[in-house]
Coordinates of C-alpha atoms and ligand atoms in Angstrom, one line a residue:
X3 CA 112.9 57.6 25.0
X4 CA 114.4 56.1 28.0
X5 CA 114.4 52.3 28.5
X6 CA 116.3 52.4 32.0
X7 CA 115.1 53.8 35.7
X8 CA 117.1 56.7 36.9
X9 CA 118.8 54.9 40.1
X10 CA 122.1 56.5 41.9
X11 CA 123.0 59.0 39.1
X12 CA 122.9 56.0 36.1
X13 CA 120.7 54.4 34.0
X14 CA 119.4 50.7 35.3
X15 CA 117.1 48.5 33.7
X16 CA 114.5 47.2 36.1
X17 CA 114.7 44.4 38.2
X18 CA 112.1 42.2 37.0
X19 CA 113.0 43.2 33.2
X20 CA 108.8 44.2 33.3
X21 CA 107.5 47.5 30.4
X22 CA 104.5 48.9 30.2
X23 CA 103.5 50.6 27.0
X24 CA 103.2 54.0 26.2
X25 CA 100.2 54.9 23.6
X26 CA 100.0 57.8 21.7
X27 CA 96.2 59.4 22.6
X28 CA 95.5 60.8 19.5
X29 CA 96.1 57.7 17.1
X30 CA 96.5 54.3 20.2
X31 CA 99.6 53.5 18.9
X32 CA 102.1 52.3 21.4
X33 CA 105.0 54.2 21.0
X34 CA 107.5 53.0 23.5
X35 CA 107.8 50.2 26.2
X36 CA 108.9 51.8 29.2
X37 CA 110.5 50.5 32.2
X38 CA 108.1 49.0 34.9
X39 CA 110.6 49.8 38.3
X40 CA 109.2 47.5 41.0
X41 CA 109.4 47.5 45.4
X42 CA 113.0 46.4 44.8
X43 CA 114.1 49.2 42.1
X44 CA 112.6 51.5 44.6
X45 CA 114.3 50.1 47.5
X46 CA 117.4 50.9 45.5
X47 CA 116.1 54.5 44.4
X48 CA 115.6 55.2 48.2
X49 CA 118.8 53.6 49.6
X50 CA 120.3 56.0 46.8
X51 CA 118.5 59.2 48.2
X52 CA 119.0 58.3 51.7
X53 CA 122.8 57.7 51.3
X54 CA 122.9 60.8 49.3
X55 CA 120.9 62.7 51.8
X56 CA 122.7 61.3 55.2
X57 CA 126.5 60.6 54.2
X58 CA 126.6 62.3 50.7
X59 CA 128.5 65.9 49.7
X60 CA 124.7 67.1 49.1
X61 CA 124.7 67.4 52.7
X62 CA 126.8 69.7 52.8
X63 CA 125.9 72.0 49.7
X64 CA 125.0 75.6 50.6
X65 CA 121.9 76.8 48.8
X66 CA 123.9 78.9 46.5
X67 CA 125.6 76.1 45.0
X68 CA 121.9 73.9 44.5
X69 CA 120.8 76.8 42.6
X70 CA 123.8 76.6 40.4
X71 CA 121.8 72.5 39.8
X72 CA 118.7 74.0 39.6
X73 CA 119.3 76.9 36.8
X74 CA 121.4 73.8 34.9
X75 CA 118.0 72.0 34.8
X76 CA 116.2 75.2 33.5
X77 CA 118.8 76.0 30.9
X78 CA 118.9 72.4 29.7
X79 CA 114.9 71.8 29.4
X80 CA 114.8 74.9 28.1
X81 CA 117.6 74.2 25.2
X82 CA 115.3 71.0 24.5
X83 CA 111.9 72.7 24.3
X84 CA 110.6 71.8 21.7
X85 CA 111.7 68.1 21.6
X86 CA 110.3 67.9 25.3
X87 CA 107.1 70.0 24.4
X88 CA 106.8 67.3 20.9
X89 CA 107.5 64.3 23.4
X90 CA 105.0 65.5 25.8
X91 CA 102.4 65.6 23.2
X92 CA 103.1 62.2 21.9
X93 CA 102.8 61.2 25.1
X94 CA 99.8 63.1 27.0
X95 CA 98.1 64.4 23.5
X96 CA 97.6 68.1 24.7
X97 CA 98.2 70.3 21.5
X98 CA 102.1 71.6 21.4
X99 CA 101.6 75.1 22.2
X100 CA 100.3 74.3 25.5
X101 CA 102.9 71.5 25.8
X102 CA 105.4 74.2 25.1
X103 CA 104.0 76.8 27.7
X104 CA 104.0 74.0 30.3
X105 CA 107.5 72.8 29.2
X106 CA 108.7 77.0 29.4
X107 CA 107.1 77.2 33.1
X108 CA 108.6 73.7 34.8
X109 CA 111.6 75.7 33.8
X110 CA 110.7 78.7 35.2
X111 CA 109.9 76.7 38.1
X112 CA 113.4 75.0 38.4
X113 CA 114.4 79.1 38.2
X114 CA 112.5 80.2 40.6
X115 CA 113.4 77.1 43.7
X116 CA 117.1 78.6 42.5
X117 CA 116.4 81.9 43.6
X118 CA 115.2 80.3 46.6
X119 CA 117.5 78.3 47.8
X120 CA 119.8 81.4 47.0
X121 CA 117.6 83.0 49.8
X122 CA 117.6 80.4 52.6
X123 CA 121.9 81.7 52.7
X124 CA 121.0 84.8 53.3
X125 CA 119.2 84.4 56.4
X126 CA 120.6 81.2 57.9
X127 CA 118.4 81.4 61.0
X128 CA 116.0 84.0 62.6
X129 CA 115.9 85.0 66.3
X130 CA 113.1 84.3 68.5
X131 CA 112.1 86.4 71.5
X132 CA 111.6 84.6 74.2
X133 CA 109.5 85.6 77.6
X134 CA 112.6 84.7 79.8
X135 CA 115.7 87.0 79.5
X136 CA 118.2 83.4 80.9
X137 CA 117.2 81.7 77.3
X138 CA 118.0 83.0 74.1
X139 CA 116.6 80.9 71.1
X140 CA 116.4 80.8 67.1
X141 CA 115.0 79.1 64.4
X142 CA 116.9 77.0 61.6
X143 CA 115.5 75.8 58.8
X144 CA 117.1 72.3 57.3
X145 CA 115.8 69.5 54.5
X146 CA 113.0 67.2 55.6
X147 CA 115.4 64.5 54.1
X148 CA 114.3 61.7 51.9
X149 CA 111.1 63.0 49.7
X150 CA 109.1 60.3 47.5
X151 CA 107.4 62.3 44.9
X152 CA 103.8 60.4 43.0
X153 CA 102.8 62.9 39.9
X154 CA 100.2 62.2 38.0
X155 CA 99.3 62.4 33.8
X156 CA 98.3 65.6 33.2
X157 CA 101.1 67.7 33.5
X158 CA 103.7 65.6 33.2
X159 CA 107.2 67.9 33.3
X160 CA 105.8 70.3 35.3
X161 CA 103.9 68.5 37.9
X162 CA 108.0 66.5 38.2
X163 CA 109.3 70.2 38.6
X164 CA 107.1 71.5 41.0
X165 CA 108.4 68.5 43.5
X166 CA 112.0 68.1 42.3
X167 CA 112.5 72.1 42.1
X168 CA 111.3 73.2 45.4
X169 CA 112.8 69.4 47.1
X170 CA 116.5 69.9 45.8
X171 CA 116.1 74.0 46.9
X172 CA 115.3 72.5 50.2
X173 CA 118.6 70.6 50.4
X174 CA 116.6 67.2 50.2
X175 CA 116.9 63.9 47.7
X176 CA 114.5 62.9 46.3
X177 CA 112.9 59.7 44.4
X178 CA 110.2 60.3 41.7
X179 CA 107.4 58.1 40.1
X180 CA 106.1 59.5 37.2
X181 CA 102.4 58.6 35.9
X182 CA 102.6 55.2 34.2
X183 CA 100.4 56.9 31.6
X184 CA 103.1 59.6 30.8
X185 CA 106.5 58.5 31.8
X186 CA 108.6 60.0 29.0
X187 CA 109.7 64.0 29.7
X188 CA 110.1 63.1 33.7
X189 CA 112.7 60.6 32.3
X190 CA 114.5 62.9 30.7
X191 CA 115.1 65.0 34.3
X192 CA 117.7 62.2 34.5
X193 CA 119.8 62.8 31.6
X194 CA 119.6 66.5 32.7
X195 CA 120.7 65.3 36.4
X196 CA 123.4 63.8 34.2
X197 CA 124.7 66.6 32.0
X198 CA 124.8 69.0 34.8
X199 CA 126.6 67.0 37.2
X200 CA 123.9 66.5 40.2
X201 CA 125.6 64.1 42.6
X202 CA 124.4 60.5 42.2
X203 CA 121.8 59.5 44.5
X204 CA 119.6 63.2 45.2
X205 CA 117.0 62.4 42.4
X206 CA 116.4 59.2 41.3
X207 CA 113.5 58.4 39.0
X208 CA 111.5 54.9 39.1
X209 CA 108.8 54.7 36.5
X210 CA 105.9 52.2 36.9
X211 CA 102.7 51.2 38.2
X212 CA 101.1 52.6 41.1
X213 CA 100.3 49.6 43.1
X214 CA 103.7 48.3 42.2
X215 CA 105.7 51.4 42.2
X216 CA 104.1 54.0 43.4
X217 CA 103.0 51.8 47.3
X218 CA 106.1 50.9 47.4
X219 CA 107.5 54.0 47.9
X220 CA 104.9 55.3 50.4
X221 CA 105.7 51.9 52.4
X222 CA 109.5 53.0 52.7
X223 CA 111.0 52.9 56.1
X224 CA 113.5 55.3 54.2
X225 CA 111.5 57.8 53.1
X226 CA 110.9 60.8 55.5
X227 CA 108.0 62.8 53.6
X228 CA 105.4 62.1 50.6
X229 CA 104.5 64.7 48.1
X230 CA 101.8 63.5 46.4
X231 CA 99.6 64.9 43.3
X232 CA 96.9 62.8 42.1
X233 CA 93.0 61.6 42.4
X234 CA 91.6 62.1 46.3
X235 CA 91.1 57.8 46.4
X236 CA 94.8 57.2 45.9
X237 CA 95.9 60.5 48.0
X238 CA 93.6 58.5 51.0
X239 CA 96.1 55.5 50.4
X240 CA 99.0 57.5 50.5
X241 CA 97.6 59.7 53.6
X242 CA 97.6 56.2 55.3
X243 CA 100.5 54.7 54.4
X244 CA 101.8 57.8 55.6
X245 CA 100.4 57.2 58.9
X246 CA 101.8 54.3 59.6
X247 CA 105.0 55.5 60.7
X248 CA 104.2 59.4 60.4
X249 CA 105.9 60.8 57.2
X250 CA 105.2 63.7 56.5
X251 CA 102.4 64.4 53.5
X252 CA 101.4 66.8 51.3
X253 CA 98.5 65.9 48.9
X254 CA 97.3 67.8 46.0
X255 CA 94.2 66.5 44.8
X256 CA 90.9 66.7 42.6
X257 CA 88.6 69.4 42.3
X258 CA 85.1 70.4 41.1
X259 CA 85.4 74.1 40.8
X260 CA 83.0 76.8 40.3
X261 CA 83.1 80.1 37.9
X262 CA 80.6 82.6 39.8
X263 CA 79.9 84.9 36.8
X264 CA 77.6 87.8 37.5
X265 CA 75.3 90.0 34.9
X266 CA 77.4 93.5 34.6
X267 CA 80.5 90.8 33.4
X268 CA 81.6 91.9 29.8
X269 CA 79.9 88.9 28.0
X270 CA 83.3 87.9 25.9
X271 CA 85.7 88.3 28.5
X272 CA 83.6 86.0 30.2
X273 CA 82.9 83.2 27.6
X274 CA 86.7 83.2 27.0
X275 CA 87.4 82.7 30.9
X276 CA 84.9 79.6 31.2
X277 CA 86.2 78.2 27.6
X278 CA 89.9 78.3 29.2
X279 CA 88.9 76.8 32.3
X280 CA 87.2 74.1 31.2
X281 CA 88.8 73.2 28.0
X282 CA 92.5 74.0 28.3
X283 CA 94.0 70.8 28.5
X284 CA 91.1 68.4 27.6
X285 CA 89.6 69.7 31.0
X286 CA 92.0 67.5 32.4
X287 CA 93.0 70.2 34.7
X288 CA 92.5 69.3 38.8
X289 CA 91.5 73.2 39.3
X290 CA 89.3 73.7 35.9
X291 CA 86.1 75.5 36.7
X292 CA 83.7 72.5 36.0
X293 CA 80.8 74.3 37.5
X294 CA 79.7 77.6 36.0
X295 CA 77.1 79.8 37.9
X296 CA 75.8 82.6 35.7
X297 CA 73.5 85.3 37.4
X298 CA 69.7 84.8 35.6
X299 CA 69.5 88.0 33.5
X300 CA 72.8 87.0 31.5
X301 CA 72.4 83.2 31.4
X302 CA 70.6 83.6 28.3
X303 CA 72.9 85.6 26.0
X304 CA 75.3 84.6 27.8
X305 CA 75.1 80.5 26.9
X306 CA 74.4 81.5 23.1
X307 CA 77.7 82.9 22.8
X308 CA 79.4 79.8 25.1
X309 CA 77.6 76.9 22.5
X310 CA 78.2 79.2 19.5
X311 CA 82.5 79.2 20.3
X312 CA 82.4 75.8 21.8
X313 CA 81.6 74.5 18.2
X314 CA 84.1 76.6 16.7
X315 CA 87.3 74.8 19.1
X316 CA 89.4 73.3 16.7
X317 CA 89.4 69.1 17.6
X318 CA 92.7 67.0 16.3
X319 CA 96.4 65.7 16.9
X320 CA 98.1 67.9 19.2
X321 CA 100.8 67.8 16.9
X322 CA 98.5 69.6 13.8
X323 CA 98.9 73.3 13.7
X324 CA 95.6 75.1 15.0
X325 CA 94.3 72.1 17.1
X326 CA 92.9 73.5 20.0
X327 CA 91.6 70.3 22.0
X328 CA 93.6 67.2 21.9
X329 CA 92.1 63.8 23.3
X330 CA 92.1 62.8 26.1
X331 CA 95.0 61.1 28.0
X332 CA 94.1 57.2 27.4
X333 CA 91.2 54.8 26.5
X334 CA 90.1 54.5 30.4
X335 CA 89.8 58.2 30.9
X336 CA 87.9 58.6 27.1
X337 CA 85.2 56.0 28.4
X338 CA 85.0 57.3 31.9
X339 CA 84.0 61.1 30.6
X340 CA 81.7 59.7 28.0
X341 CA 80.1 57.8 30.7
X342 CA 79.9 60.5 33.5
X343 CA 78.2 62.5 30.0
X344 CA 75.6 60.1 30.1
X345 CA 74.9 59.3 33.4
X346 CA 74.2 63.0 33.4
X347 CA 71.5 62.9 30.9
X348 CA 70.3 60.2 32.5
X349 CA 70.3 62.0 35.8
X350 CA 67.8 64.5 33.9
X351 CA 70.6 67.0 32.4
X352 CA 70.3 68.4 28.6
X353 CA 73.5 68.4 26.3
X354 CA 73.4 72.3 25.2
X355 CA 76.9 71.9 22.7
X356 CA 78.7 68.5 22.6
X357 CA 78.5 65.4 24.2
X358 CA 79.8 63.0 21.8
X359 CA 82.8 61.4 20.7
X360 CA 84.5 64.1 18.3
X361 CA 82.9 63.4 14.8
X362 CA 85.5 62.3 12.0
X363 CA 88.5 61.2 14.1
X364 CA 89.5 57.7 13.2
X365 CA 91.4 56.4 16.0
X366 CA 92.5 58.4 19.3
X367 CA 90.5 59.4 22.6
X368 CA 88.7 62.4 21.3
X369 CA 86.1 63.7 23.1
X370 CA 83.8 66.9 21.8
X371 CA 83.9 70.0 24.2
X372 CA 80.6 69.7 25.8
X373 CA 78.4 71.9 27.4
X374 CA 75.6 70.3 30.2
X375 CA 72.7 72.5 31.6
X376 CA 70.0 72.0 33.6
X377 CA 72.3 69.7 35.6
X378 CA 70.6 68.4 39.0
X379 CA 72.3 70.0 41.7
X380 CA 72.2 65.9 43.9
X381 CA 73.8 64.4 39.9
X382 CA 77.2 63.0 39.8
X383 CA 77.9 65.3 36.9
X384 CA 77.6 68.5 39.6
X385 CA 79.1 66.7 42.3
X386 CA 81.7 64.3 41.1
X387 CA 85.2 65.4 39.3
X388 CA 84.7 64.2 35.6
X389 CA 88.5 65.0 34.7
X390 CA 87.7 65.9 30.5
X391 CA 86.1 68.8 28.7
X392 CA 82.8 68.6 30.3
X393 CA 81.0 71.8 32.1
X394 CA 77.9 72.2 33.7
X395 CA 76.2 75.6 33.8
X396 CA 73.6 76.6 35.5
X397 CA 71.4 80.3 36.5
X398 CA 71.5 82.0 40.3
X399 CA 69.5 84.8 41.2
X400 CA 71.2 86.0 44.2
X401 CA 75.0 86.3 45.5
X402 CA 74.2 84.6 48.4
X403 CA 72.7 82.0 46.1
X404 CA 76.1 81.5 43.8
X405 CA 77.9 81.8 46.9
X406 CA 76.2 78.4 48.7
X407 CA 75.5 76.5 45.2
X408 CA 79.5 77.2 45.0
X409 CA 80.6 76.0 48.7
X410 CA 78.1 73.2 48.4
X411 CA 81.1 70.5 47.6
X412 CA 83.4 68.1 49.5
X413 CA 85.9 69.7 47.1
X414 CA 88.1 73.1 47.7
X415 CA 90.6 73.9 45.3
X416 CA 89.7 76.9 43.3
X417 CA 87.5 79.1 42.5
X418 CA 86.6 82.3 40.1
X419 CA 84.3 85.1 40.2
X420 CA 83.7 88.0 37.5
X421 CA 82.2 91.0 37.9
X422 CA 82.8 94.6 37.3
X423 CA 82.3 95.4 41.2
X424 CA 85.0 95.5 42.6
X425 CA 83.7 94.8 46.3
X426 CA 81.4 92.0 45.3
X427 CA 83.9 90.3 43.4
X428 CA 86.4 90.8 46.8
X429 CA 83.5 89.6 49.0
X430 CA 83.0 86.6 46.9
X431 CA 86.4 85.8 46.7
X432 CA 86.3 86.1 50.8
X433 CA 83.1 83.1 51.1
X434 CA 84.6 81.0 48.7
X435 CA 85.9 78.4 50.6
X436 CA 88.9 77.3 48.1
X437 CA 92.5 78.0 48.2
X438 CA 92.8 79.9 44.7
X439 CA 90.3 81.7 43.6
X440 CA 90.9 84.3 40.4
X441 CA 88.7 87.0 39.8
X442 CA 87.7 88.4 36.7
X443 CA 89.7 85.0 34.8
X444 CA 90.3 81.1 35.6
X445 CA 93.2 79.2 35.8
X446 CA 96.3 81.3 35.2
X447 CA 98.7 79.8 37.8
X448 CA 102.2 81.3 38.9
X449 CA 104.9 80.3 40.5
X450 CA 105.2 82.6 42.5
X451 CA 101.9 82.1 44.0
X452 CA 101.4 78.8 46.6
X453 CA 99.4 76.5 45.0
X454 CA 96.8 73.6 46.7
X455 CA 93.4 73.2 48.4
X456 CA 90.8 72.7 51.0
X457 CA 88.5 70.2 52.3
X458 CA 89.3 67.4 50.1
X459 CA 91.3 68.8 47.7
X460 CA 94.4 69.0 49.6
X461 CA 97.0 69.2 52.4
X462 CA 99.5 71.5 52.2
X463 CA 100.9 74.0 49.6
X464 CA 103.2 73.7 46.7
X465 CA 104.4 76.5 44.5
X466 CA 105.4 80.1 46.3
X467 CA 107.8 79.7 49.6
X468 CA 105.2 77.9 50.7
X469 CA 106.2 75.2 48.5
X470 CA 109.7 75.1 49.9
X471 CA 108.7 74.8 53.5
X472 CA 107.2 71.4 52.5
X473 CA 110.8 70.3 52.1
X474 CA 111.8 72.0 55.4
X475 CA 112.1 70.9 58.7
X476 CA 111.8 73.7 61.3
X477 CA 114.3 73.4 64.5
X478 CA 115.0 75.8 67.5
X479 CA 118.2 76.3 69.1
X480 CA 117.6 77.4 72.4
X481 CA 120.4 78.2 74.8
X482 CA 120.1 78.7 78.5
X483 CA 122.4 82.3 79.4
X484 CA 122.3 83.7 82.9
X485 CA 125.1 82.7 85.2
X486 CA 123.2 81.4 88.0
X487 CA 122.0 77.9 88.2
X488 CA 118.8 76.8 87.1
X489 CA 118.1 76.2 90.6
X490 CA 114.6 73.5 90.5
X491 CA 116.7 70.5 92.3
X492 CA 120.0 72.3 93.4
X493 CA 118.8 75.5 95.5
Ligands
NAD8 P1 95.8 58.9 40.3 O1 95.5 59.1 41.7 O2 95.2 57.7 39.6 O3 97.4 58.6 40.1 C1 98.4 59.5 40.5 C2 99.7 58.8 40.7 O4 99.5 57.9 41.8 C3 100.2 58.0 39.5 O5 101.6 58.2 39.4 C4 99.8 56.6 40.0 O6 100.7 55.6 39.4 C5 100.0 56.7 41.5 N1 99.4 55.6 42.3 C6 98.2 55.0 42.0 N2 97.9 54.1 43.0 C7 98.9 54.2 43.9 C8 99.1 53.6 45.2 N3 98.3 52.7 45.7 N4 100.1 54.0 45.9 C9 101.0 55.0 45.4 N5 100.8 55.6 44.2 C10 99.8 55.2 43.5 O7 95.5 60.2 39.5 P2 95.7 60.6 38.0 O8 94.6 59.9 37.3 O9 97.1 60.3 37.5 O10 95.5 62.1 38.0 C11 94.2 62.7 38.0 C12 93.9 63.3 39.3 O11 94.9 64.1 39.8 C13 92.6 64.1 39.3 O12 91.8 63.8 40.4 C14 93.2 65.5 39.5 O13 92.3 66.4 40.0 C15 94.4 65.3 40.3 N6 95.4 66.4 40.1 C16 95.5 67.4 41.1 C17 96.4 68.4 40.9 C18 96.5 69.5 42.0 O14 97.5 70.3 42.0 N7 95.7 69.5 43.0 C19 97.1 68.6 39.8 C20 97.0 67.6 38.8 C21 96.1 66.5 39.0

């Protein structure tokens, strides 16, 4: 476990000597002091980046050669899989299969941005056609520049790769803050920068705090764009921070997202889908499908079978064989679901399966899998983002019913339907006003596919090609052709 920021390709201990420990969710032991970076170790990471970016040989790299970078840092994490997926539990508490499957896709990811930047050779501009035969004109594509990239807890190594992939694809350097809750696996992206040879400077990584590390950054004369994933009130900070001298931002935030389920669904398929994408992950999942809209004439049979599994789900250390939820990711976020739990029963909601802290765990921030019904549609618990393994469920009579209870929130970031007709499901999926929505499952996520929300979830895209063009500048070339003079002042 790293001690040291990540500043100009070597390791550098902060400049105000500060830690901040790093606590193992499942038994609160602190299992590492890590380095606090501060406004003037990110002054150094960006002055890095920017010398990297304007005067460096990065500059002059063609994408073929920053996908030779980028399938170094999938071969590498891959070669350390499971000591990343083991550090990632210790240090987030998910259970190690899913650590493993999300240390296996952030290098897919790093694969993908390879292939790419691979691609942005092959067609190194693209011809416009103007409306006046004297100009000719095309597009180029070239690196925003300087990208500050703010991840948050739950996805540690992967939320890292989905900026650093696509940013280095681009052609631009980047400096990272990882989550002060889970600083350990983005660390390592430096000894990996290491091993492979990445010029100094194009990532630089600067753990801390978000008021002290994090603001910073967004403050930064020398930073042209922010990528930012994390709750909507910090994106809002960053969103103005941004503004002040117009970086360009893309924000990836929370989400309350509904799971339209409709009576000819095949009942298991469809008690699997909501257990997966509510529970993967604690539920500490920005797209989980928190609110679950079941058509009347199934509701019944239908939450039997949800409470009857929901008590079967496996509660313990990530690390122990067969657990199936882990705790949550610190003390903070254990007391804030517990209280959103009962606020909702205070707000008039029953607790159908759940609603407890897990029974028999000693120490750790474990939280039982619970299931909320007859949730008020004006509660918190409907309307509010709870971040843990909390659903509310409730009956709709009419598609145009599920379709409004569904669109009624400030939220937008994904959506799921089921149903064995075809056309409904597709009309659905056209009113729901979200920018994924899965039919007939929730939550798997490609990426291949671009990735973010509406309304308050989000600006922008990451993932796909979409999540290259946040890196990307767009300029046109346009030259003027005919032999004869312009002729406005000079007839
Ligand atoms: P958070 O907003 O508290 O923190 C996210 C990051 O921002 C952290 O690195 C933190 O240190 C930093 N930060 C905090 N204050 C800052 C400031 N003033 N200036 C700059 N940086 C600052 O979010 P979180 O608790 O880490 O993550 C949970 C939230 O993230 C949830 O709302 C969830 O929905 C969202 N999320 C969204 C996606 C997505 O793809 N849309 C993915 C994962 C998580």
């Amino acid at each position: 476990m790293r001690n040291e920021l990540f500043i100009n390709g070597e390791w550098i201990l902060p400049a105000k000597r500060g830690t901040f420990d790093v606590i193992n969710p499942a038994t609160e032991e602190v299992i590492h002091h890590a380095p606090a970076g501060t406004a003037e170790d990110v002054d150094a990471a960006v002055r890095a980046a920017r010398a990297a970016f304007d005067h460096g040989p990065w500059r002059r790299t063609t994408g073929k050669d920053r996908a030779v970078f980028l399938r170094g840092f999938a071969r590498l994490i891959r070669e350390r899989l499971d000591e990343l997926s083991e550090m990632e539990v210790l240090d987030n508490g998910k259970p190690l299969p899913e650590a493993k499957w999300d240390i296996g896709d952030a290098a897919g990811c790093f694969e993908y941005y390879a292939g790419l930047a691979e691609e942005l050779d092959a067609q190194p501009s693209e011809p416009v056609a103007l409306s006046d035969d004297r100009f000719t004109s095309k597009i180029v594509r070239e690196p925003t520049g300087v990208a500050g990239a703010i991840i948050p807890w739950n996805y540690p190594l992967l939320m890292a790769a989905w900026k650093v992939a696509p940013a280095l694809a681009a052609g631009c350097t980047i400096v990272l803050k990882p989550s002060e809750l889970t600083p350990l696996t983005a660390l390592e992206l430096g000894t990996i920068a290491q091993e492979i040879g990445l010029p100094p400077g194009v990532l630089n990584i600067v753990a801390g705090l978000g008021p002290e590390a994090g603001r910073p950054l967004c403050d930064h004369p020398g930073v042209d764009k922010l990528a930012f994933t994390g709750s909507v009130p910090t994106g809002a900070k960053i969103m103005a921070a941004a503004a002040r001298d117009i970086k360009n931002v893309s924000l990836e935030l929370g989400g309350k997202s509904p799971f339209i389920v409709f009576e000819d669904s095949d009942i298991e398929q469809a008690v699997e889908w909501i257990l997966f994408g509510i529970f993967w992950n604690q539920g500490q999942v920005c797209s989980a499908t928190s609110r679950v809209l079941v058509e009347r004439s199934l509701y019944p049979r239908l939450l039997d079978r949800l409470v009857e599994e929901t008590r079967k789900i496996r509660i313990g250390d990530g690390m122990k064989a067969g657990t199936l939820l882990g705790p949550l990711v610190s003390s903070a976020q254990y007391e804030k679901v517990l209280a959103a739990i009962a606020q909702a029963e205070r707000e008039g909601a029953m607790i159908a399966s759940g609603g407890a802290r897990a029974k028999g765990m000693e120490a750790g921030y474990f939280v039982e899998p619970t299931i909320l019904v007859d949730v008020p549609l004006e509660s918190a618990a409907w309307k509010e983002e709870i971040f843990g393994p909390v659903v509310c469920i409730r009956a709709f009579t009419s598609e145009s019913e599920a379709v409004q209870l569904a669109n009624d929130s400030p939220f937008g970031l994904a959506g799921a339907v089921m149903s064995k007709d075809e056309r409904r499901a597709e009309r659905v999926a056209a009113a729901l006003r979200a920018g994924i929505v899965w039919i007939n499952c929730s939550q798997p996520t490609f990426t291949e596919a671009p990735w973010g929300g509406y309304k308050q979830s989000g600006i922008g895209r990451e993932l796909g090609r979409r999540g290259l063009d946040n890196y990307l500048e767009t300029k046109q070339i346009t030259r003027y052709v005919a032999d004869t003079p312009w002729g406005w002042y000079i007839k």
